[in-house]
Amino acid sequence: MRFSYLFIAIASILSLIISFVVFKYLPIFEFKGFEKALDGILLLSSICLGFYGACLSVLASIFNTNIVREVMNDRNYRSEFIFVSVFALITGFMLVITTIVYQVLLANKGVGFTIMNLTNSIWVFMLIIFLCFSVLFIIISFFIFFQNRSEQVDEQVDAGEITNPDF
């Protein structure tokens, strides 16, 4: 089994367990200052979504390099990269939506404890999954960026002289 699939499986199971524990024993929405934490998570997830977009555009610009061609030509690598990229974006958007819903529920003081606790549990699940997919996406992206080597072996630095006589 590939590392990323194992990582996703462990992250999903761990996220479900932590969400269940939070649902049963830890209503974090009752903590003072939790609204500020939600604002911070909303900001962080929005920034991460922007980072994903920038990272994917950089990958598109180096599409013809050896390592990206190797990833895109290998069926397993390509499907794994697309899976991780798509789910990183989806979990990011889901976390943003869940956080906004959570903030609205917190602002309305008349919401029942069960609904708040269920929202709390879903939010914690989405937060952990988002963080895990973010780490995995960054690891895979950095692997692609730092494994990228051009075919040019000659790494001499030119003296800065203009060698084109037509210039």
XYZ file of N, CA and C in Angstrom, residues 5-129:
375
model
N -1.992 6.545 0.815
C -3.239 5.852 1.141
C -3.232 5.366 2.582
N -2.095 4.898 3.048
C -1.970 4.491 4.442
C -2.131 5.700 5.365
N -1.524 6.800 4.977
C -1.636 8.044 5.736
C -3.091 8.496 5.820
N -3.812 8.429 4.715
C -5.216 8.836 4.678
C -6.066 7.911 5.540
N -5.807 6.622 5.471
C -6.576 5.670 6.272
C -6.363 5.912 7.765
N -5.119 6.092 8.164
C -4.820 6.353 9.582
C -5.421 7.682 10.019
N -5.304 8.710 9.177
C -5.862 10.029 9.515
C -7.377 9.968 9.648
N -8.041 9.222 8.776
C -9.498 9.110 8.842
C -9.941 8.393 10.108
N -9.289 7.298 10.432
C -9.643 6.547 11.637
C -9.372 7.384 12.880
N -8.210 8.027 12.915
C -7.869 8.880 14.055
C -8.846 10.047 14.187
N -9.227 10.629 13.070
C -10.170 11.738 13.087
C -11.539 11.293 13.590
N -11.994 10.125 13.171
C -13.272 9.606 13.661
C -13.237 9.342 15.164
N -12.148 8.765 15.631
C -12.018 8.485 17.063
C -12.018 9.774 17.873
N -11.226 10.747 17.437
C -11.157 12.022 18.157
C -12.502 12.742 18.106
N -13.185 12.689 16.977
C -14.496 13.320 16.865
C -15.503 12.668 17.802
N -15.460 11.358 17.919
C -16.362 10.650 18.838
C -16.077 11.041 20.286
N -14.791 11.101 20.647
C -14.415 11.508 22.007
C -14.873 12.937 22.280
N -14.695 13.825 21.299
C -15.136 15.214 21.450
C -16.654 15.267 21.597
N -17.354 14.453 20.814
C -18.816 14.431 20.888
C -19.295 13.974 22.264
N -18.648 12.955 22.800
C -19.085 12.387 24.077
C -18.650 13.206 25.286
N -17.405 13.727 25.262
C -16.829 14.243 26.500
C -16.353 15.694 26.467
N -16.260 16.320 25.312
C -15.606 17.623 25.254
C -16.374 18.614 24.374
N -17.342 19.299 24.932
C -18.039 20.340 24.151
C -17.194 21.621 24.099
N -16.268 21.688 23.153
C -15.328 22.811 23.115
C -15.999 24.134 22.772
N -17.220 24.096 22.278
C -17.920 25.347 21.970
C -18.288 26.111 23.234
N -18.175 25.486 24.394
C -18.463 26.161 25.656
C -17.245 26.892 26.220
N -16.082 26.713 25.619
C -14.875 27.386 26.094
C -14.950 28.873 25.775
N -14.426 29.678 26.675
C -14.358 31.114 26.423
C -13.323 31.380 25.329
N -13.657 32.282 24.438
C -12.731 32.645 23.373
C -12.745 31.690 22.195
N -13.651 30.734 22.195
C -13.690 29.767 21.099
C -14.050 30.422 19.773
N -14.808 31.516 19.821
C -15.163 32.224 18.593
C -13.915 32.738 17.886
N -12.944 33.191 18.662
C -11.685 33.672 18.073
C -10.913 32.520 17.428
N -10.991 31.345 18.048
C -10.340 30.171 17.457
C -10.990 29.811 16.124
N -12.298 29.926 16.065
C -12.987 29.663 14.801
C -12.576 30.670 13.727
N -12.442 31.930 14.119
C -11.967 32.945 13.169
C -10.572 32.600 12.657
N -9.715 32.143 13.553
C -8.358 31.765 13.160
C -8.332 30.569 12.223
N -9.157 29.571 12.512
C -9.225 28.392 11.639
C -9.784 28.773 10.273
N -10.774 29.661 10.260
C -11.327 30.112 8.992
C -10.264 30.831 8.167
N -9.483 31.663 8.818
C -8.407 32.374 8.136
C -7.330 31.404 7.647
N -6.929 30.474 8.500
C -5.905 29.491 8.123
C -6.352 28.637 6.943
N -7.578 28.148 6.996
C -8.043 27.291 5.903
C -8.183 28.087 4.605
N -8.579 29.334 4.686
C -8.664 30.155 3.479
C -7.279 30.410 2.883
N -6.311 30.671 3.734
C -4.937 30.872 3.254
C -4.398 29.586 2.627
N -4.681 28.454 3.252
C -4.231 27.165 2.705
C -4.854 26.886 1.344
N -6.121 27.233 1.174
C -6.753 27.045 -0.131
C -6.075 27.910 -1.190
N -5.686 29.111 -0.821
C -4.921 29.952 -1.744
C -3.565 29.347 -2.064
N -2.937 28.751 -1.043
C -1.652 28.077 -1.251
C -1.812 26.905 -2.213
N -2.895 26.147 -2.077
C -3.123 25.027 -2.990
C -3.230 25.513 -4.429
N -3.970 26.592 -4.610
C -4.106 27.140 -5.956
C -2.771 27.575 -6.527
N -1.978 28.254 -5.713
C -0.653 28.692 -6.173
C 0.246 27.500 -6.463
N 0.187 26.518 -5.619
C 1.030 25.324 -5.788
C 0.645 24.568 -7.068
N -0.625 24.438 -7.313
C -1.069 23.758 -8.530
C -0.702 24.551 -9.777
N -0.712 25.880 -9.687
C -0.307 26.667 -10.847
C 1.195 26.544 -11.095
N 1.985 26.431 -10.031
C 3.421 26.197 -10.205
C 3.647 24.829 -10.835
N 2.904 23.830 -10.382
C 3.030 22.497 -10.994
C 2.649 22.530 -12.468
N 1.644 23.325 -12.814
C 1.257 23.443 -14.222
C 2.362 24.110 -15.030
N 3.090 25.036 -14.412
C 4.147 25.727 -15.151
C 5.383 24.854 -15.351
N 5.571 23.858 -14.495
C 6.721 22.956 -14.666
C 6.262 21.599 -15.187
N 5.152 21.593 -15.906
C 4.533 20.354 -16.360
C 5.437 19.538 -17.270
N 6.307 20.170 -18.005
C 7.147 19.448 -18.961
C 8.489 19.008 -18.385
N 8.669 19.096 -17.091
C 9.915 18.631 -16.489
C 9.855 17.122 -16.269
N 11.024 16.554 -16.021
C 11.116 15.093 -15.905
C 10.230 14.522 -14.805
N 10.311 15.094 -13.598
C 9.597 14.504 -12.477
C 8.087 14.622 -12.643
N 7.609 15.742 -13.169
C 6.164 15.904 -13.364
C 5.690 14.986 -14.485
N 6.475 14.857 -15.540
C 6.117 13.905 -16.601
C 6.088 12.482 -16.067
N 7.043 12.156 -15.185
C 7.068 10.817 -14.593
C 5.818 10.566 -13.747
N 5.434 11.564 -12.968
C 4.231 11.423 -12.134
C 2.994 11.312 -13.014
N 2.887 12.138 -14.045
C 1.688 12.145 -14.871
C 1.636 10.970 -15.847
N 2.770 10.407 -16.200
C 2.765 9.265 -17.102
C 2.509 7.949 -16.379
N 2.819 7.885 -15.091
C 2.548 6.688 -14.312
C 1.103 6.740 -13.818
N 0.333 5.747 -14.159
C -1.098 5.748 -13.836
C -1.347 5.799 -12.331
N -0.585 5.031 -11.559
C -0.776 5.009 -10.104
C -0.381 6.340 -9.462
N 0.764 6.887 -9.862
C 1.195 8.175 -9.325
C 0.190 9.279 -9.653
N -0.252 9.282 -10.919
C -1.191 10.309 -11.358
C -2.495 10.235 -10.573
N -3.053 9.042 -10.428
C -4.317 8.919 -9.698
C -4.144 9.271 -8.221
N -3.001 8.904 -7.649
C -2.733 9.246 -6.254
C -2.593 10.758 -6.073
N -1.870 11.410 -6.967
C -1.691 12.858 -6.867
C -3.013 13.588 -7.066
N -3.785 13.161 -8.050
C -5.082 13.792 -8.293
C -6.008 13.572 -7.096
N -5.998 12.374 -6.539
C -6.829 12.069 -5.368
C -6.475 12.978 -4.195
N -5.198 13.074 -3.889
C -4.757 13.903 -2.768
C -5.060 15.375 -3.035
N -4.812 15.855 -4.248
C -5.063 17.262 -4.578
C -6.544 17.607 -4.483
N -7.375 16.763 -5.056
C -8.817 17.032 -5.060
C -9.367 16.985 -3.640
N -8.982 15.984 -2.873
C -9.520 15.879 -1.525
C -8.953 16.941 -0.583
N -7.754 17.411 -0.836
C -7.228 18.524 -0.046
C -8.069 19.775 -0.290
N -8.417 20.019 -1.550
C -9.263 21.167 -1.869
C -10.681 20.997 -1.323
N -11.246 19.807 -1.487
C -12.614 19.561 -1.018
C -12.695 19.687 0.499
N -11.752 19.092 1.214
C -11.798 19.189 2.676
C -11.569 20.631 3.132
N -10.764 21.377 2.399
C -10.569 22.786 2.725
C -11.857 23.579 2.584
N -12.559 23.389 1.469
C -13.826 24.082 1.279
C -14.870 23.615 2.295
N -14.892 22.324 2.584
C -15.841 21.812 3.576
C -15.545 22.375 4.963
N -14.272 22.527 5.300
C -13.924 23.112 6.584
C -14.355 24.578 6.658
N -14.170 25.313 5.579
C -14.605 26.712 5.558
C -16.116 26.795 5.758
N -16.863 25.982 5.041
C -18.325 25.982 5.162
C -18.748 25.552 6.562
N -18.148 24.492 7.080
C -18.483 24.010 8.424
C -18.161 25.060 9.477
N -17.045 25.754 9.321
C -16.669 26.798 10.274
C -17.666 27.950 10.243
N -18.098 28.336 9.064
C -19.075 29.421 8.957
C -20.402 29.014 9.600
N -20.848 27.793 9.331
C -22.082 27.302 9.960
C -21.925 27.262 11.476
N -20.778 26.810 11.927
C -20.504 26.737 13.366
C -20.555 28.137 13.998
N -19.974 29.126 13.316
C -19.992 30.493 13.829
C -21.418 31.042 13.911
N -22.240 30.727 12.913
C -23.630 31.180 12.931
C -24.386 30.518 14.085
N -24.175 29.235 14.287
C -24.835 28.539 15.393
C -24.394 29.099 16.740
N -23.113 29.421 16.865
C -22.628 29.998 18.124
C -23.223 31.384 18.377
N -23.437 32.144 17.316
C -23.994 33.483 17.473
C -25.459 33.437 17.928
N -26.161 32.373 17.555
C -27.553 32.190 17.981
C -27.558 31.360 19.250
N -27.759 32.005 20.359
C -27.645 31.358 21.671
C -28.730 30.315 21.937
N -29.808 30.295 21.168
C -30.912 29.393 21.449
C -30.778 28.017 20.824
N -29.652 27.700 20.217
C -29.468 26.408 19.558
C -29.273 25.331 20.614
N -29.915 24.178 20.406
C -29.862 23.091 21.373
C -28.467 22.508 21.526
N -28.239 21.907 22.704
C -26.926 21.333 23.017
C -26.570 20.192 22.055
N -27.545 19.364 21.692
C -27.273 18.222 20.813
C -26.812 18.691 19.438
N -27.472 19.708 18.906
C -27.079 20.229 17.589
C -25.690 20.847 17.666
N -25.437 21.598 18.724
C -24.107 22.212 18.879
C -23.034 21.139 19.050
N -23.349 20.117 19.814
C -22.373 19.053 20.039
C -22.107 18.270 18.753
N -23.146 18.022 17.970
C -22.972 17.335 16.690
C -22.161 18.198 15.720
N -22.464 19.486 15.670
C -21.696 20.406 14.826
C -20.242 20.466 15.288
N -20.052 20.472 16.583
C -18.718 20.464 17.168
C -17.934 19.239 16.707
N -18.568 18.090 16.755
C -17.910 16.841 16.376
C -17.578 16.814 14.879
N -18.520 17.260 14.059
C -18.284 17.307 12.610
C -17.156 18.291 12.296
N -17.145 19.432 12.980
C -16.112 20.436 12.747
C -14.727 19.900 13.118
N -14.635 19.212 14.256
C -13.344 18.640 14.669
C -12.892 17.589 13.655
N -13.822 16.763 13.176
C -13.492 15.773 12.161
C -12.941 16.447 10.908
N -13.648 17.478 10.418
C -13.209 18.178 9.213
C -11.869 18.877 9.425
N -11.661 19.439 10.612
C -10.397 20.109 10.907
C -9.228 19.133 10.861
N -9.376 17.981 11.484
C -8.280 17.002 11.511
C -8.014 16.450 10.125
N -9.075 16.127 9.391
C -8.899 15.619 8.022
C -8.225 16.678 7.148
